[in-house]
Amino acid sequence: MAALATLKGQPAPAGQPHPANDQGQSTEGSARALLRFITCGSVDDGKSTLIGRILYEAGAVFDDQLTALDNDSRKFGTQGAAPDFALLVDGLSAEREQGITIDVAYRYFSTDQRSFIVADTPGHEQYTRNMATGASTADLAIILIDARKGLLPQTRRHSFIVSLVGVRHVVVAVNKMDLVGYDEAVFRQIEQDYRNAVAGLGFASIDFVPVSARDGENVTSLSRLTPWYRGPALLPLLESVVVVAEAEVEAGFALPVQWVNRPDLDFRGFAGTIARGRLRVGDVVAALPSGRRSTIARILAPSGDVSQASAGQSVTVTLADEIDISRGDVIASVMQSPVVKQELQARLLWTGEAALREGGEFILKLATASANAQIVRLHHSVDIESYAEAPAQSLAMNGIGLATLILDRQLAVLDYTSSRELGGFILIDRLSNQTVAFGFVETRANKSNERLAKGPSTAGRTVLRLVGWRGAQERRAWFEAASWRLASGWVVFAAVALSTGQLGLAAALGLGDIALRPLLKGLHARLWTRRAPPALYDGAGI
């Protein structure tokens, strides 16, 4: 621990570090507001180093971890004799060998003012899906920018993704200020460039802090090296930031059913985690998608019967009436209830290695429900440099676009801006079982897409059932068969017309060939199916 002992022995301008088991962090029973935040940005911007430094100076590193950090820094570190704080969160062997973050690392720590859960996410474009996973539960995002490089494509991509998943508070940490001599002009230029780039993303607050994660400058206390900076240091800023919470209590109640609890004949309860709103005994509710109504008879929490429960609580509810409800259904208030849809318009973050194309079929999972889904229309993609929308026929890996999906069953959904639980979903490849997309429902469709979002007419549905959706294998097979029938009928017409000279007879025989050929083919296939021996069937003899 020589390097750490030397560091600890000096009154660093960033604050007084101490091991976590040497000094308490708070008074027992004190109420704290939990803040979930994520660090993101381009590769090598210093995300892991910043988190490691915060953990160290906040006293969230134990003595044995300090000893391990000193040993690991000599073996894997990139800071010479100094401790490499990135190793506190980069725990995978592949991460240490390559010096990059691959998987999402979650860490919990607390100060006297607040408790925190931080997600350290990778910066490499290949692991964007991991970054999106970490951002999906965050209240705030720390976006790191290398002071030497400025805004990079991955910085723009991560900014768009955090806005897409509903993060409304951003802290931009301009890191490695020591490598540019703590130049105020560099910091101000990056601040201006970033504000211009994300002006249309709808962030509620954007704060900028010049830091040196390696040296701890402006991390937990203000640095003497940046006298021109008048704002708070990074950690005090995180302690004081006010996250605007969604109006969960005022919004309509919604409980996605995870499990039907039936321990005996006298009890039938519906268990799950409340997605939004507040539920009380006696409230009138509807079971979606069926729409049947009842009233709440009992609410059971882990502590027993309660009179009410709110968003985030796991409860079991019983109804006054016997209603057919199963996993995936939603029990919701009659007023301000989720909408029931079989066709969804949603923004997609494509994470599959193979490109997304119209007609693709996947498994969709939303809250506790699942359904088969087909992408019937890709409206546009988003240019990650300008955030402009452009027509697209496909989405490559890490591409973002707006699409319309049709499901094989109705689901209760909400706009993602109203509910992450009932507005966010994933798409799973049916063959590889890999997650290939994150989806964000948009129930308030744009006027230009309103007709398509509502779906085709009854006649259109009938035609689509016959020929299939554009890009689907069914449509290709239908057109192949239709073209063969037309070609065959035309040959019969031409042969009879040339040999007899009777156009009426030739036309009748040609149309008859078109009509009778699929019928004869079906009879032929049925005949051989009946005569097929059992050994030809799948699984025969097993």
Coordinates of C-alpha atoms in Angstrom, one line a residue:
M1 CA 0.0 0.0 0.0
A2 CA 3.0 2.3 -0.4
A3 CA 1.5 4.4 -3.2
L4 CA -1.8 4.7 -1.5
A5 CA -0.1 5.5 1.8
T6 CA 1.8 8.3 0.2
L7 CA -1.3 9.6 -1.4
K8 CA -3.3 9.4 1.8
G9 CA -0.6 11.2 3.8
Q10 CA -0.9 14.4 1.7
P11 CA -3.7 16.9 2.1
A12 CA -4.9 16.5 -1.5
P13 CA -6.9 19.4 -2.8
A14 CA -9.7 17.0 -3.7
G15 CA -10.4 16.1 -0.1
Q16 CA -9.3 13.8 2.7
P17 CA -9.7 10.2 1.7
H18 CA -10.0 7.4 4.2
P19 CA -10.8 3.7 4.2
A20 CA -14.5 2.9 4.5
N21 CA -14.1 0.9 7.8
D22 CA -12.2 3.6 9.5
Q23 CA -14.9 6.2 9.8
G24 CA -18.7 6.1 9.7
Q25 CA -20.5 7.9 6.9
S26 CA -23.8 8.8 8.5
T27 CA -26.0 8.6 11.5
E28 CA -28.2 5.6 11.8
G29 CA -31.7 6.1 10.8
S30 CA -31.1 9.3 8.8
A31 CA -33.3 9.7 5.9
R32 CA -31.6 9.9 2.5
A33 CA -32.7 10.4 -1.0
L34 CA -31.3 7.7 -3.3
L35 CA -29.8 8.9 -6.6
R36 CA -29.1 6.4 -9.4
F37 CA -26.6 7.7 -11.9
I38 CA -24.6 6.5 -14.8
T39 CA -21.2 7.4 -16.3
C40 CA -21.0 7.3 -20.0
G41 CA -19.1 8.8 -22.9
S42 CA -16.5 7.7 -25.5
V43 CA -13.8 5.2 -24.8
D44 CA -10.8 6.3 -22.7
D45 CA -12.6 9.4 -21.4
G46 CA -11.9 8.2 -17.9
K47 CA -15.3 6.9 -16.7
S48 CA -13.9 4.1 -14.5
T49 CA -11.1 6.2 -13.1
L50 CA -13.7 8.9 -12.1
I51 CA -15.9 6.4 -10.3
G52 CA -12.9 4.8 -8.6
R53 CA -11.7 8.2 -7.4
I54 CA -15.2 9.1 -6.1
L55 CA -15.5 5.8 -4.2
Y56 CA -12.0 6.3 -2.7
E57 CA -12.5 9.8 -1.5
A58 CA -16.1 9.1 -0.3
G59 CA -14.6 6.4 2.0
A60 CA -16.4 3.6 0.2
V61 CA -13.2 1.5 -0.2
F62 CA -12.2 -1.0 2.5
D63 CA -8.7 -1.7 3.7
D64 CA -8.4 -5.0 1.9
Q65 CA -9.6 -3.4 -1.3
L66 CA -6.9 -0.7 -0.9
T67 CA -4.3 -3.4 -0.5
A68 CA -5.6 -5.2 -3.6
L69 CA -5.7 -1.9 -5.6
D70 CA -2.1 -1.2 -4.7
N71 CA -1.1 -4.7 -6.0
D72 CA -3.3 -4.6 -9.1
S73 CA -2.0 -1.1 -10.0
R74 CA 1.6 -2.4 -10.2
K75 CA 0.4 -5.3 -12.3
F76 CA -2.3 -3.9 -14.5
G77 CA -2.2 -0.1 -13.9
T78 CA -1.6 2.6 -16.4
Q79 CA -0.5 5.3 -14.0
G80 CA 3.0 4.1 -13.2
A81 CA 3.6 4.1 -9.5
A82 CA 0.4 5.9 -8.7
P83 CA -2.8 3.9 -8.0
D84 CA -5.1 3.2 -11.0
F85 CA -8.5 3.9 -9.6
A86 CA -10.2 2.4 -12.7
L87 CA -9.3 -1.0 -11.3
L88 CA -11.8 -0.6 -8.5
V89 CA -14.6 -1.0 -10.9
D90 CA -13.0 -2.8 -13.9
G91 CA -13.0 -6.3 -12.3
L92 CA -13.2 -8.6 -15.4
S93 CA -9.9 -10.1 -16.5
A94 CA -10.6 -9.0 -20.1
E95 CA -11.2 -5.4 -18.9
R96 CA -7.9 -5.3 -17.1
E97 CA -5.9 -6.9 -19.9
Q98 CA -7.4 -4.5 -22.5
G99 CA -7.7 -1.5 -20.3
I100 CA -11.3 -0.9 -21.2
T101 CA -14.8 -1.3 -19.7
I102 CA -16.9 -4.1 -21.2
D103 CA -19.7 -4.9 -18.8
V104 CA -21.8 -2.7 -16.6
A105 CA -20.4 -2.4 -13.0
Y106 CA -22.8 -1.2 -10.3
R107 CA -21.5 0.3 -7.1
Y108 CA -23.3 1.5 -4.0
F109 CA -21.9 4.2 -1.7
S110 CA -23.2 7.0 0.5
T111 CA -22.2 10.3 2.1
D112 CA -23.7 12.2 5.0
Q113 CA -26.2 13.9 2.6
R114 CA -27.2 11.1 0.2
S115 CA -27.0 7.5 -1.0
F116 CA -25.9 6.6 -4.5
I117 CA -26.0 3.7 -6.9
V118 CA -23.7 4.3 -9.8
A119 CA -23.4 2.3 -13.0
D120 CA -20.1 2.3 -14.8
T121 CA -20.8 1.6 -18.5
P122 CA -18.5 0.9 -21.5
G123 CA -17.6 3.5 -24.0
H124 CA -16.9 1.2 -27.0
E125 CA -19.5 1.3 -29.7
Q126 CA -19.5 -2.6 -29.7
Y127 CA -20.9 -2.5 -26.1
T128 CA -23.6 0.2 -26.6
R129 CA -26.2 -2.3 -25.5
N130 CA -24.6 -2.6 -22.1
M131 CA -24.6 1.2 -21.8
A132 CA -28.3 1.3 -22.6
T133 CA -29.0 -1.3 -20.0
G134 CA -27.3 0.8 -17.3
A135 CA -29.0 4.0 -18.4
S136 CA -32.5 2.4 -18.3
T137 CA -32.7 2.7 -14.5
A138 CA -30.7 6.0 -14.0
D139 CA -32.0 9.3 -12.8
L140 CA -29.0 11.3 -13.9
A141 CA -26.1 10.8 -16.3
I142 CA -22.5 11.9 -16.0
I143 CA -21.2 12.3 -19.5
L144 CA -17.4 12.4 -19.6
I145 CA -15.6 14.3 -22.4
D146 CA -11.8 14.2 -22.9
A147 CA -10.7 17.9 -22.8
R148 CA -8.1 17.1 -25.6
K149 CA -10.6 15.6 -28.0
G150 CA -13.9 17.4 -27.4
L151 CA -17.2 15.9 -28.6
L152 CA -16.9 12.5 -30.3
P153 CA -19.5 10.4 -32.1
Q154 CA -19.9 8.1 -29.2
T155 CA -20.5 11.1 -26.9
R156 CA -23.3 12.2 -29.1
R157 CA -24.7 8.6 -29.3
H158 CA -24.7 8.2 -25.5
S159 CA -26.3 11.6 -25.0
F160 CA -29.2 10.6 -27.4
I161 CA -29.6 7.2 -25.7
V162 CA -29.9 8.7 -22.2
S163 CA -32.5 11.1 -23.5
L164 CA -34.3 8.3 -25.2
V165 CA -34.5 6.2 -22.0
G166 CA -35.9 9.1 -20.0
V167 CA -32.9 10.6 -18.2
R168 CA -33.5 14.3 -17.9
H169 CA -30.6 15.5 -15.8
V170 CA -27.0 15.5 -17.2
V171 CA -23.7 16.5 -15.7
V172 CA -20.9 16.9 -18.2
A173 CA -17.6 16.2 -16.6
V174 CA -14.8 17.6 -18.8
N175 CA -12.0 15.3 -17.8
K176 CA -8.3 15.3 -18.2
M177 CA -8.1 19.1 -17.7
D178 CA -4.5 18.5 -16.4
L179 CA -3.5 17.6 -19.9
V180 CA -4.6 20.9 -21.3
G181 CA -3.2 23.0 -18.5
Y182 CA -6.6 23.7 -16.9
D183 CA -7.3 26.1 -19.8
E184 CA -10.6 27.8 -19.3
A185 CA -11.0 28.5 -23.0
V186 CA -11.0 24.7 -23.7
F187 CA -13.6 24.1 -21.1
R188 CA -15.9 26.9 -22.4
Q189 CA -15.6 25.8 -26.0
I190 CA -16.6 22.2 -25.0
E191 CA -19.5 23.6 -23.0
Q192 CA -20.8 25.6 -25.9
D193 CA -20.3 22.8 -28.4
Y194 CA -22.2 20.3 -26.2
R195 CA -25.1 22.7 -25.5
N196 CA -25.5 23.3 -29.2
A197 CA -25.4 19.6 -30.0
V198 CA -28.1 18.5 -27.5
A199 CA -30.3 21.5 -27.7
G200 CA -33.3 19.4 -29.0
L201 CA -32.9 16.4 -26.7
G202 CA -35.1 17.8 -23.9
F203 CA -32.8 17.7 -20.9
A204 CA -34.2 19.4 -17.8
S205 CA -30.7 20.4 -16.6
I206 CA -27.2 20.4 -17.9
D207 CA -24.3 21.2 -15.5
F208 CA -20.6 21.3 -16.5
V209 CA -17.6 20.6 -14.2
P210 CA -13.9 20.6 -15.2
V211 CA -12.2 17.7 -13.5
S212 CA -9.1 15.6 -13.4
A213 CA -10.2 12.2 -12.3
R214 CA -6.7 10.9 -12.0
D215 CA -5.6 13.6 -9.7
G216 CA -8.9 14.2 -8.0
E217 CA -9.3 17.8 -8.9
N218 CA -12.8 19.2 -8.6
V219 CA -14.1 15.7 -7.7
T220 CA -15.0 16.1 -4.0
S221 CA -13.8 19.6 -3.4
L222 CA -12.9 22.6 -5.5
S223 CA -9.5 22.7 -6.9
R224 CA -7.0 25.6 -6.6
L225 CA -6.0 25.0 -10.2
T226 CA -9.3 26.2 -11.6
P227 CA -9.9 29.6 -9.9
W228 CA -12.1 30.6 -12.9
Y229 CA -14.6 27.8 -12.2
R230 CA -17.4 29.1 -9.9
G231 CA -19.6 26.1 -9.6
P232 CA -19.6 23.2 -7.1
A233 CA -17.3 20.2 -7.2
L234 CA -18.7 17.0 -8.8
L235 CA -19.7 15.1 -5.7
P236 CA -21.3 18.1 -3.9
L237 CA -23.2 18.7 -7.1
L238 CA -24.5 15.1 -7.1
E239 CA -25.5 15.5 -3.4
S240 CA -27.5 18.6 -4.1
V241 CA -29.1 17.9 -7.5
V242 CA -32.9 17.7 -7.4
V243 CA -34.3 15.0 -9.7
V244 CA -37.8 15.8 -10.9
A245 CA -39.8 12.8 -10.1
E246 CA -42.7 11.6 -12.3
A247 CA -46.1 12.2 -10.9
E248 CA -46.6 8.6 -9.9
V249 CA -49.2 9.3 -7.2
E250 CA -51.4 11.5 -9.4
A251 CA -51.2 9.2 -12.5
G252 CA -53.6 6.3 -13.0
F253 CA -52.8 3.1 -11.1
A254 CA -51.3 0.2 -13.0
L255 CA -50.1 -3.2 -11.8
P256 CA -48.6 -5.7 -14.3
V257 CA -49.5 -9.2 -13.1
Q258 CA -46.4 -11.3 -12.6
W259 CA -48.0 -14.3 -10.8
V260 CA -51.4 -15.6 -10.0
N261 CA -51.2 -16.7 -6.3
R262 CA -53.6 -19.6 -5.6
P263 CA -52.4 -21.5 -2.5
D264 CA -55.9 -22.9 -1.8
L265 CA -59.5 -22.8 -2.9
D266 CA -60.3 -19.8 -0.8
F267 CA -57.7 -17.4 -2.0
R268 CA -56.8 -16.1 -5.5
G269 CA -54.5 -13.1 -5.6
F270 CA -52.6 -11.3 -8.3
A271 CA -49.0 -10.5 -7.5
G272 CA -46.7 -7.9 -9.1
T273 CA -44.8 -4.6 -8.7
I274 CA -46.9 -1.5 -9.0
A275 CA -45.8 0.3 -12.1
R276 CA -47.3 3.7 -11.3
G277 CA -49.9 5.5 -9.2
R278 CA -51.5 4.6 -5.9
L279 CA -54.0 1.8 -5.1
R280 CA -56.5 1.7 -2.3
V281 CA -58.9 -0.9 -1.1
G282 CA -62.3 -0.4 -2.7
D283 CA -61.0 1.3 -5.9
V284 CA -62.7 0.4 -9.1
V285 CA -60.2 -1.3 -11.5
A286 CA -60.2 -2.9 -14.9
A287 CA -58.4 -6.0 -16.1
L288 CA -56.6 -5.3 -19.3
P289 CA -56.7 -6.2 -22.1
S290 CA -60.2 -7.8 -21.5
G291 CA -61.6 -4.6 -19.9
R292 CA -63.7 -6.4 -17.3
R293 CA -64.2 -4.4 -14.1
S294 CA -64.1 -5.1 -10.4
T295 CA -63.1 -3.6 -7.1
I296 CA -60.0 -4.1 -4.9
A297 CA -61.0 -6.4 -2.0
R298 CA -57.6 -6.7 -0.3
I299 CA -54.0 -5.4 -0.7
L300 CA -51.3 -7.7 0.8
A301 CA -47.8 -6.3 1.3
P302 CA -44.8 -8.3 2.8
S303 CA -45.9 -7.0 6.2
G304 CA -49.5 -8.1 5.8
D305 CA -52.8 -6.4 4.8
V306 CA -52.5 -2.7 4.0
S307 CA -55.1 -0.2 3.0
Q308 CA -53.1 1.4 0.1
A309 CA -49.9 0.9 -1.9
S310 CA -48.0 3.1 -4.3
A311 CA -45.6 2.8 -7.3
G312 CA -42.5 0.6 -6.7
Q313 CA -44.1 -1.6 -4.0
S314 CA -44.5 -5.4 -4.6
V315 CA -48.0 -6.4 -3.5
T316 CA -50.7 -9.1 -4.0
V317 CA -54.2 -7.8 -4.6
T318 CA -57.5 -9.7 -4.6
L319 CA -60.7 -8.6 -6.4
A320 CA -64.3 -8.7 -5.4
D321 CA -65.3 -10.6 -8.6
E322 CA -63.9 -13.7 -10.3
I323 CA -62.2 -12.4 -13.4
D324 CA -60.0 -14.3 -15.7
I325 CA -56.6 -12.7 -15.2
S326 CA -53.2 -14.3 -16.0
R327 CA -49.5 -13.3 -16.1
G328 CA -49.0 -10.5 -18.5
D329 CA -52.3 -8.8 -17.9
V330 CA -52.5 -5.4 -16.2
I331 CA -54.8 -4.4 -13.4
A332 CA -55.4 -0.7 -13.8
S333 CA -57.6 2.2 -12.6
V334 CA -60.6 2.9 -14.8
M335 CA -59.5 6.5 -15.2
Q336 CA -56.2 7.3 -16.9
S337 CA -55.6 3.6 -17.6
P338 CA -53.1 2.2 -20.1
V339 CA -54.3 1.9 -23.7
V340 CA -54.8 -1.6 -25.3
K341 CA -53.0 -2.0 -28.6
Q342 CA -52.1 -4.7 -31.0
E343 CA -50.0 -2.3 -33.2
L344 CA -47.3 -0.3 -31.7
Q345 CA -45.3 2.7 -32.9
A346 CA -42.0 2.8 -31.1
R347 CA -38.4 4.1 -31.2
L348 CA -35.9 1.2 -31.5
L349 CA -32.3 1.1 -30.4
W350 CA -31.0 -1.8 -32.6
T351 CA -28.4 -4.0 -30.9
G352 CA -28.4 -7.0 -33.1
E353 CA -25.4 -7.9 -35.2
A354 CA -27.6 -8.5 -38.3
A355 CA -29.3 -5.4 -39.6
L356 CA -33.0 -4.8 -38.9
R357 CA -35.2 -5.1 -41.9
E358 CA -38.9 -4.7 -42.5
G359 CA -40.8 -8.0 -42.1
G360 CA -38.6 -9.3 -39.3
E361 CA -40.3 -11.4 -36.6
F362 CA -39.3 -11.4 -33.0
I363 CA -40.5 -12.0 -29.5
L364 CA -41.5 -8.9 -27.7
K365 CA -41.3 -8.6 -23.9
L366 CA -43.0 -5.7 -22.1
A367 CA -43.3 -5.6 -18.3
T368 CA -44.6 -9.2 -17.5
A369 CA -46.2 -9.8 -20.9
S370 CA -44.7 -11.4 -24.0
A371 CA -46.0 -11.6 -27.6
N372 CA -44.9 -12.4 -31.1
A373 CA -44.1 -9.2 -33.0
Q374 CA -43.4 -8.3 -36.6
I375 CA -41.8 -5.0 -37.9
V376 CA -44.1 -3.9 -40.6
R377 CA -42.7 -0.4 -41.3
L378 CA -39.4 1.4 -40.6
H379 CA -40.3 5.1 -40.8
H380 CA -36.9 6.6 -40.4
S381 CA -33.5 6.4 -38.8
V382 CA -31.6 9.0 -36.7
D383 CA -28.3 10.5 -37.9
I384 CA -26.1 10.3 -34.7
E385 CA -24.1 13.4 -35.8
S386 CA -27.0 15.8 -36.3
Y387 CA -29.9 13.9 -34.7
A388 CA -31.8 14.5 -38.0
E389 CA -34.3 12.0 -39.2
A390 CA -33.8 10.3 -42.6
P391 CA -35.8 7.7 -44.5
A392 CA -34.2 4.2 -44.0
Q393 CA -34.8 0.7 -45.2
S394 CA -32.8 -1.0 -42.4
L395 CA -31.0 -0.3 -39.2
A396 CA -27.4 -1.4 -38.6
M397 CA -26.1 -2.3 -35.2
N398 CA -26.5 0.6 -32.7
G399 CA -28.8 2.3 -35.1
I400 CA -31.8 4.3 -33.8
G401 CA -35.1 4.6 -35.7
L402 CA -38.9 4.8 -35.5
A403 CA -40.9 1.7 -36.5
T404 CA -44.4 0.2 -36.4
L405 CA -44.8 -3.3 -35.1
I406 CA -47.9 -5.6 -35.2
L407 CA -48.4 -8.1 -32.4
D408 CA -50.2 -11.5 -32.3
R409 CA -52.1 -10.3 -29.2
Q410 CA -53.3 -7.2 -27.5
L411 CA -51.2 -5.6 -24.8
A412 CA -51.8 -2.8 -22.3
V413 CA -49.1 -0.1 -22.9
L414 CA -48.3 3.5 -22.1
D415 CA -46.1 6.1 -23.7
Y416 CA -42.5 5.6 -22.5
T417 CA -42.5 9.2 -21.2
S418 CA -45.4 8.3 -18.9
S419 CA -44.1 4.9 -17.7
R420 CA -40.8 3.1 -18.2
E421 CA -42.4 -0.2 -17.1
L422 CA -45.3 -0.2 -19.5
G423 CA -43.6 1.8 -22.2
G424 CA -40.3 0.0 -22.6
F425 CA -39.8 -3.4 -24.2
I426 CA -37.1 -5.6 -25.7
L427 CA -37.1 -7.6 -28.9
I428 CA -35.6 -11.1 -28.8
D429 CA -34.5 -13.1 -31.8
R430 CA -36.6 -16.2 -32.1
L431 CA -33.8 -18.4 -33.2
S432 CA -30.7 -17.2 -31.3
N433 CA -32.7 -16.0 -28.2
Q434 CA -30.5 -12.9 -28.2
T435 CA -31.8 -9.4 -27.3
V436 CA -31.6 -7.5 -30.6
A437 CA -33.4 -4.2 -29.7
F438 CA -34.6 -1.9 -27.0
G439 CA -38.0 -0.4 -27.7
F440 CA -39.7 2.8 -26.5
V441 CA -43.5 3.0 -27.1
E442 CA -44.9 6.2 -28.6
T443 CA -48.7 6.2 -28.2
R444 CA -49.0 9.8 -29.3
A445 CA -48.2 9.2 -32.9
N446 CA -47.2 11.9 -35.3
K447 CA -49.8 13.1 -37.7
S448 CA -47.8 11.9 -40.7
N449 CA -47.8 8.4 -39.2
E450 CA -51.2 8.4 -37.6
R451 CA -52.9 6.3 -40.3
L452 CA -50.2 3.6 -40.2
A453 CA -50.1 3.7 -36.4
K454 CA -53.8 2.9 -36.3
G455 CA -53.2 0.0 -38.7
P456 CA -54.7 -0.9 -42.1
S457 CA -58.5 -1.1 -42.8
T458 CA -60.5 -4.3 -42.5
A459 CA -60.1 -4.9 -46.3
G460 CA -56.4 -4.2 -45.9
R461 CA -56.0 -6.7 -43.1
T462 CA -57.7 -9.4 -45.2
V463 CA -55.3 -8.8 -48.0
L464 CA -52.3 -8.7 -45.7
R465 CA -53.3 -12.1 -44.2
L466 CA -53.4 -13.6 -47.7
V467 CA -50.2 -12.2 -49.0
G468 CA -48.2 -11.4 -45.9
W469 CA -46.5 -8.2 -44.8
R470 CA -43.8 -6.5 -46.9
G471 CA -40.5 -8.2 -46.5
A472 CA -42.0 -11.4 -44.9
Q473 CA -41.3 -14.8 -46.3
E474 CA -45.0 -15.4 -46.7
R475 CA -45.3 -12.5 -49.2
R476 CA -42.3 -13.8 -51.2
A477 CA -43.8 -17.3 -51.3
W478 CA -47.2 -15.9 -52.4
F479 CA -45.7 -13.8 -55.2
E480 CA -43.6 -16.8 -56.3
A481 CA -46.6 -19.1 -56.5
A482 CA -48.8 -16.4 -58.2
S483 CA -46.2 -15.7 -60.9
W484 CA -45.8 -19.4 -61.6
R485 CA -49.6 -19.8 -62.0
L486 CA -49.8 -16.8 -64.3
A487 CA -46.9 -18.0 -66.4
S488 CA -48.4 -21.5 -66.7
G489 CA -51.9 -20.1 -67.7
W490 CA -50.3 -17.8 -70.3
V491 CA -48.5 -20.8 -71.8
V492 CA -51.7 -22.8 -72.0
F493 CA -53.5 -19.8 -73.6
A494 CA -50.8 -19.2 -76.2
A495 CA -50.6 -22.9 -77.1
V496 CA -54.3 -23.3 -77.6
A497 CA -54.7 -20.0 -79.4
L498 CA -51.9 -20.9 -81.9
S499 CA -53.1 -24.4 -82.5
T500 CA -56.9 -23.8 -82.8
G501 CA -57.2 -20.1 -83.5
Q502 CA -60.1 -19.9 -81.0
L503 CA -59.3 -17.1 -78.5
G504 CA -62.3 -17.8 -76.3
L505 CA -61.4 -21.4 -75.8
A506 CA -57.8 -20.5 -75.2
A507 CA -58.8 -17.9 -72.6
A508 CA -61.1 -20.4 -70.8
L509 CA -58.4 -23.1 -70.7
G510 CA -55.8 -20.6 -69.5
L511 CA -58.0 -19.4 -66.6
G512 CA -58.9 -23.0 -65.8
D513 CA -55.3 -23.9 -65.5
I514 CA -54.7 -21.0 -63.1
A515 CA -57.6 -22.0 -60.9
L516 CA -57.2 -25.8 -61.1
R517 CA -53.4 -26.1 -60.7
P518 CA -53.2 -25.2 -57.0
L519 CA -56.3 -27.4 -56.3
L520 CA -54.6 -30.4 -58.0
K521 CA -51.4 -29.7 -56.2
G522 CA -53.2 -29.7 -52.9
L523 CA -55.0 -33.0 -53.6
H524 CA -51.7 -34.5 -54.7
A525 CA -49.9 -33.4 -51.5
R526 CA -52.8 -34.7 -49.3
L527 CA -52.7 -38.1 -51.0
W528 CA -49.0 -38.6 -50.3
T529 CA -49.4 -37.3 -46.8
R530 CA -52.0 -39.9 -46.0
R531 CA -49.8 -42.7 -47.5
A532 CA -46.6 -41.5 -45.8
P533 CA -45.2 -44.1 -43.4
P534 CA -44.9 -43.1 -39.7
A535 CA -41.1 -43.2 -39.9
L536 CA -41.2 -40.1 -42.0
Y537 CA -42.8 -37.9 -39.3
D538 CA -40.7 -35.9 -37.0
G539 CA -40.0 -37.7 -33.8
A540 CA -41.2 -41.1 -35.1
G541 CA -39.7 -44.0 -33.3
I542 CA -38.4 -41.9 -30.3

